[in-house]
Short mmCIF file of C-alpha atoms in Angstrom, two decimals:
data_model
loop_
_atom_site.label_atom_id
_atom_site.label_comp_id
_atom_site.label_asym_id
_atom_site.label_seq_id
_atom_site.Cartn_x
_atom_site.Cartn_y
_atom_site.Cartn_z
CA UNK A 92 -53.45 0.47 -59.57
CA UNK A 93 -53.97 4.16 -60.26
CA UNK A 94 -56.94 4.67 -62.57
CA UNK A 95 -57.29 7.74 -64.75
CA UNK A 96 -60.72 8.80 -65.94
CA UNK A 97 -61.32 11.29 -68.69
CA UNK A 98 -64.38 13.43 -69.23
CA UNK A 99 -66.19 13.85 -71.43
CA UNK A 100 -65.89 10.71 -73.59
CA UNK A 101 -67.24 12.61 -76.60
CA UNK A 102 -67.11 16.28 -77.34
CA UNK A 103 -68.89 17.98 -80.20
CA UNK A 104 -67.36 21.32 -81.19
CA UNK A 105 -66.81 23.74 -84.05
CA UNK A 106 -63.71 25.24 -85.61
CA UNK A 107 -62.58 28.17 -83.48
CA UNK A 108 -64.11 26.83 -80.24
CA UNK A 109 -62.21 26.63 -76.97
CA UNK A 110 -62.46 23.09 -75.59
CA UNK A 111 -61.27 21.45 -72.39
CA UNK A 112 -60.84 17.80 -71.45
CA UNK A 113 -60.45 16.69 -67.83
CA UNK A 114 -58.44 13.77 -66.50
CA UNK A 115 -58.82 12.59 -62.90
CA UNK A 116 -56.49 10.16 -61.14
CA UNK A 117 -57.59 7.94 -58.25
CA UNK A 118 -54.46 8.85 -56.25
CA UNK A 119 -52.10 11.84 -56.41
CA UNK A 120 -49.60 11.60 -59.24
CA UNK A 121 -47.82 14.95 -58.81
CA UNK A 122 -47.38 16.14 -62.40
CA UNK A 123 -46.51 12.79 -64.00
CA UNK A 124 -49.23 13.10 -66.60
CA UNK A 125 -49.04 13.12 -70.38
CA UNK A 126 -51.57 13.90 -73.09
CA UNK A 127 -51.62 12.27 -76.53
CA UNK A 128 -53.52 12.91 -79.73
CA UNK A 129 -54.53 10.04 -82.00
CA UNK A 130 -56.02 10.36 -85.46
CA UNK A 131 -57.78 7.41 -87.16
CA UNK A 132 -55.36 4.78 -88.42
CA UNK A 133 -52.36 6.56 -86.93
CA UNK A 134 -50.14 6.10 -83.90
CA UNK A 135 -50.69 8.41 -80.93
CA UNK A 136 -48.52 11.51 -80.71
CA UNK A 137 -47.29 13.24 -77.56
CA UNK A 138 -48.78 16.69 -76.97
CA UNK A 139 -48.08 17.52 -73.32
CA UNK A 140 -45.73 15.99 -70.74
CA UNK A 141 -45.25 16.75 -67.06
CA UNK A 142 -48.90 17.93 -67.04
CA UNK A 143 -48.14 21.32 -68.55
CA UNK A 144 -45.09 21.20 -70.80
CA UNK A 145 -45.71 21.47 -74.53
CA UNK A 146 -43.83 18.89 -76.60
CA UNK A 147 -41.58 20.35 -79.31
CA UNK A 148 -43.48 21.12 -82.48
CA UNK A 149 -46.94 21.08 -80.90
CA UNK A 150 -48.95 24.24 -81.63
CA UNK A 151 -49.28 26.73 -78.79
CA UNK A 152 -53.11 26.52 -78.89
CA UNK A 153 -52.68 23.30 -76.86
CA UNK A 154 -52.06 23.69 -73.14
CA UNK A 155 -52.12 21.50 -70.07
CA UNK A 156 -52.65 22.26 -66.42
CA UNK A 157 -53.17 20.58 -63.08
CA UNK A 158 -51.32 18.65 -60.44
CA UNK A 159 -52.16 15.93 -57.95
CA UNK A 160 -55.36 14.27 -59.09
CA UNK A 161 -57.03 16.68 -61.50
CA UNK A 162 -55.70 17.74 -64.89
CA UNK A 163 -56.98 19.61 -67.92
CA UNK A 164 -56.07 19.70 -71.59
CA UNK A 165 -57.27 22.87 -73.32
CA UNK A 166 -57.33 23.69 -77.01
CA UNK A 167 -57.75 27.43 -77.25
CA UNK A 168 -59.06 27.69 -80.83
CA UNK A 169 -59.99 24.39 -82.41
CA UNK A 170 -58.59 23.85 -85.90
CA UNK A 171 -59.82 21.29 -88.47
CA UNK A 172 -56.75 19.11 -87.87
CA UNK A 173 -57.52 18.91 -84.13
CA UNK A 174 -60.53 16.65 -84.60
CA UNK A 175 -59.13 13.46 -83.12
CA UNK A 176 -59.15 11.31 -79.97
CA UNK A 177 -57.17 12.48 -76.94
CA UNK A 178 -55.78 10.30 -74.16
CA UNK A 179 -54.23 11.11 -70.82
CA UNK A 180 -51.68 8.80 -69.18
CA UNK A 181 -50.24 8.64 -65.68
CA UNK A 182 -46.53 7.82 -65.37
CA UNK A 183 -46.24 8.08 -61.60
CA UNK A 184 -46.78 4.46 -60.51
CA UNK A 185 -46.74 1.07 -62.25
CA UNK A 186 -48.65 -0.01 -64.12
CA UNK A 187 -48.77 3.02 -66.37
CA UNK A 188 -52.45 3.64 -67.10
CA UNK A 189 -54.29 5.59 -69.75
CA UNK A 190 -57.68 7.22 -69.79
CA UNK A 191 -60.43 5.81 -71.96
CA UNK A 192 -60.07 8.60 -74.51
CA UNK A 193 -62.04 11.69 -75.53
CA UNK A 194 -63.20 11.90 -79.13
CA UNK A 195 -63.47 15.46 -80.37
CA UNK A 196 -65.94 15.60 -83.24
CA UNK A 197 -67.33 18.29 -85.44
CA UNK B 115 -35.25 8.73 -83.14
CA UNK B 116 -37.48 6.44 -85.17
CA UNK B 117 -39.29 3.25 -84.18
CA UNK B 118 -40.15 0.92 -87.07
CA UNK B 119 -42.37 -2.09 -86.43
CA UNK B 120 -42.80 -5.32 -88.34
CA UNK B 121 -45.70 -5.86 -90.69
CA UNK B 122 -49.24 -7.11 -90.20
CA UNK B 123 -49.76 -10.70 -89.04
CA UNK B 124 -52.62 -13.18 -89.32
CA UNK B 125 -52.67 -16.08 -86.91
CA UNK B 126 -54.98 -18.93 -85.98
CA UNK B 127 -56.40 -19.28 -82.48
CA UNK B 128 -54.00 -21.08 -80.14
CA UNK B 129 -50.89 -20.02 -82.02
CA UNK B 130 -48.38 -17.29 -81.14
CA UNK B 131 -47.06 -14.17 -82.75
CA UNK B 132 -43.86 -12.14 -82.37
CA UNK B 133 -43.84 -8.46 -83.31
CA UNK B 134 -40.63 -6.46 -83.61
CA UNK B 135 -39.77 -2.80 -83.05
CA UNK B 136 -36.45 -1.49 -84.36
CA UNK B 137 -35.06 1.73 -82.91
CA UNK B 138 -32.85 3.90 -85.08
CA UNK B 139 -31.25 7.30 -84.75
CA UNK B 140 -30.80 7.40 -81.01
CA UNK B 141 -29.59 5.60 -77.89
CA UNK B 142 -31.27 2.20 -77.67
CA UNK B 143 -29.92 0.51 -74.58
CA UNK B 144 -30.91 2.85 -71.76
CA UNK B 145 -34.37 4.14 -72.70
CA UNK B 146 -37.32 1.88 -71.83
CA UNK B 147 -39.52 0.65 -74.64
CA UNK B 148 -43.18 0.07 -73.84
CA UNK B 149 -45.81 -1.90 -75.72
CA UNK B 150 -49.41 -0.72 -75.99
CA UNK B 151 -52.46 -2.58 -77.30
CA UNK B 152 -55.42 -1.05 -79.09
CA UNK B 153 -58.33 -3.39 -79.80
CA UNK B 154 -60.69 -2.42 -82.65
CA UNK B 155 -62.58 0.74 -81.78
CA UNK B 156 -61.12 0.77 -78.26
CA UNK B 157 -58.65 2.81 -76.27
CA UNK B 158 -54.98 2.33 -75.50
CA UNK B 159 -53.80 -0.28 -72.99
CA UNK B 160 -50.28 -0.43 -71.60
CA UNK B 161 -48.95 -4.01 -71.72
CA UNK B 162 -45.43 -3.80 -70.39
CA UNK B 163 -41.96 -2.40 -70.89
CA UNK B 164 -38.29 -3.27 -71.02
CA UNK B 165 -35.05 -1.38 -70.52
CA UNK B 166 -32.90 -3.10 -73.17
CA UNK B 167 -29.65 -2.74 -71.21
CA UNK B 168 -31.16 -4.44 -68.16
CA UNK B 169 -33.26 -6.95 -70.12
CA UNK B 170 -35.71 -7.15 -67.24
CA UNK B 171 -39.26 -6.65 -68.48
CA UNK B 172 -42.17 -5.40 -66.44
CA UNK B 173 -45.73 -6.46 -67.31
CA UNK B 174 -49.24 -5.29 -66.64
CA UNK B 175 -50.87 -8.06 -64.59
CA UNK B 176 -53.49 -9.00 -67.16
CA UNK B 177 -50.83 -9.71 -69.80
CA UNK B 178 -48.04 -11.30 -67.81
CA UNK B 179 -49.12 -14.92 -68.29
CA UNK B 180 -49.13 -14.88 -72.11
CA UNK B 181 -46.80 -12.07 -73.12
CA UNK B 182 -43.02 -11.91 -73.35
CA UNK B 183 -41.13 -8.69 -74.03
CA UNK B 184 -37.47 -9.00 -74.99
CA UNK B 185 -34.67 -6.96 -76.49
CA UNK B 186 -31.69 -7.59 -78.75
CA UNK B 187 -28.92 -5.04 -78.18
CA UNK B 188 -27.04 -6.14 -81.29
CA UNK B 189 -29.89 -5.11 -83.58
CA UNK B 190 -31.47 -2.29 -81.52
CA UNK B 191 -34.74 -4.22 -81.61
CA UNK B 192 -37.36 -5.08 -79.03
CA UNK B 193 -39.92 -7.84 -79.39
CA UNK B 194 -43.44 -8.54 -78.18
CA UNK B 195 -44.47 -12.20 -78.21
CA UNK B 196 -48.02 -13.30 -77.41
CA UNK B 197 -48.90 -16.96 -76.87
CA UNK B 198 -52.19 -18.87 -76.93
CA UNK B 199 -53.85 -16.31 -79.16
CA UNK B 200 -57.62 -15.88 -79.17
CA UNK B 201 -59.86 -13.64 -81.25
CA UNK B 202 -59.76 -11.16 -78.35
CA UNK B 203 -56.09 -10.55 -79.20
CA UNK B 204 -57.01 -9.03 -82.55
CA UNK B 205 -55.62 -5.53 -82.18
CA UNK B 206 -53.03 -3.02 -83.26
CA UNK B 207 -49.88 -3.18 -81.14
CA UNK B 208 -47.65 -0.14 -80.74
CA UNK B 209 -44.16 0.21 -79.33
CA UNK B 210 -43.11 3.53 -77.86
CA UNK B 211 -39.96 4.90 -76.28
CA UNK B 212 -40.26 6.25 -72.77
CA UNK B 213 -38.54 9.58 -72.90
CA UNK B 214 -36.83 9.57 -69.53
CA UNK B 215 -36.76 12.29 -66.89
CA UNK B 216 -36.56 15.14 -69.36
CA UNK B 217 -40.15 14.55 -70.41
CA UNK B 218 -41.40 12.92 -67.20
CA UNK B 219 -41.28 9.48 -68.80
CA UNK B 220 -43.82 10.28 -71.48
CA UNK B 221 -43.97 8.10 -74.59
CA UNK B 222 -42.25 9.66 -77.58
CA UNK B 223 -41.82 8.62 -80.31
CA UNK B 224 -44.18 5.76 -81.17
CA UNK B 225 -43.87 3.04 -83.78
CA UNK B 226 -46.34 3.00 -86.65
CA UNK B 227 -48.29 0.07 -85.19
CA UNK B 228 -48.64 -3.59 -86.16
CA UNK B 229 -52.04 -5.13 -86.89
CA UNK B 230 -52.43 -8.65 -85.52
CA UNK B 231 -55.53 -10.53 -86.63
CA UNK B 232 -56.51 -13.81 -85.00
CA UNK B 233 -58.95 -15.79 -87.08
CA UNK B 234 -59.66 -19.41 -87.85
#
């Protein structure tokens, strides 16, 4: 199975900060990587697909980059509503696998 | 497209549970539906998926012995059934539509989640 590992697991930041989360896959996955945001008690929501494409309706302060085995989610200027947990997911090879999550806290 | 799941369930150890996920507002038959587990305070785990038109589910190895994913084309609904429940199955279960090639198969949208609690 392809494992995906996120770092860091926790991230402490302030409103207005630029933050980055890394996702590494154990084998190349081209750009079949998605990023999701999950707030407490809510279902995850798609932010980025194909490693770098912004889902409709997602603010432009979110961006994704990378290909192969290393990927990054960047939030350019953190807003209060961005404090949440973020997950990456590989969709290249079964079984689909998700990272362990990165909690972005104040 | 909207995915609406059935309500919370409480079950005793050793019993089974069946959770539903109704798709409305879009094409049901050809887009895969996946199921994802989230144990309390834990991350997201992919369990398996089904393409309703093909009715041939695919499972993550750790779930394949106790889990059945099915689909009913007449009601645009997919189901997740879990047998031989233990307290470790206490979790929120989400369904999600795989978006196809246009979004590299990413999951969108998601259902609202169904809490399953296993307790004696």
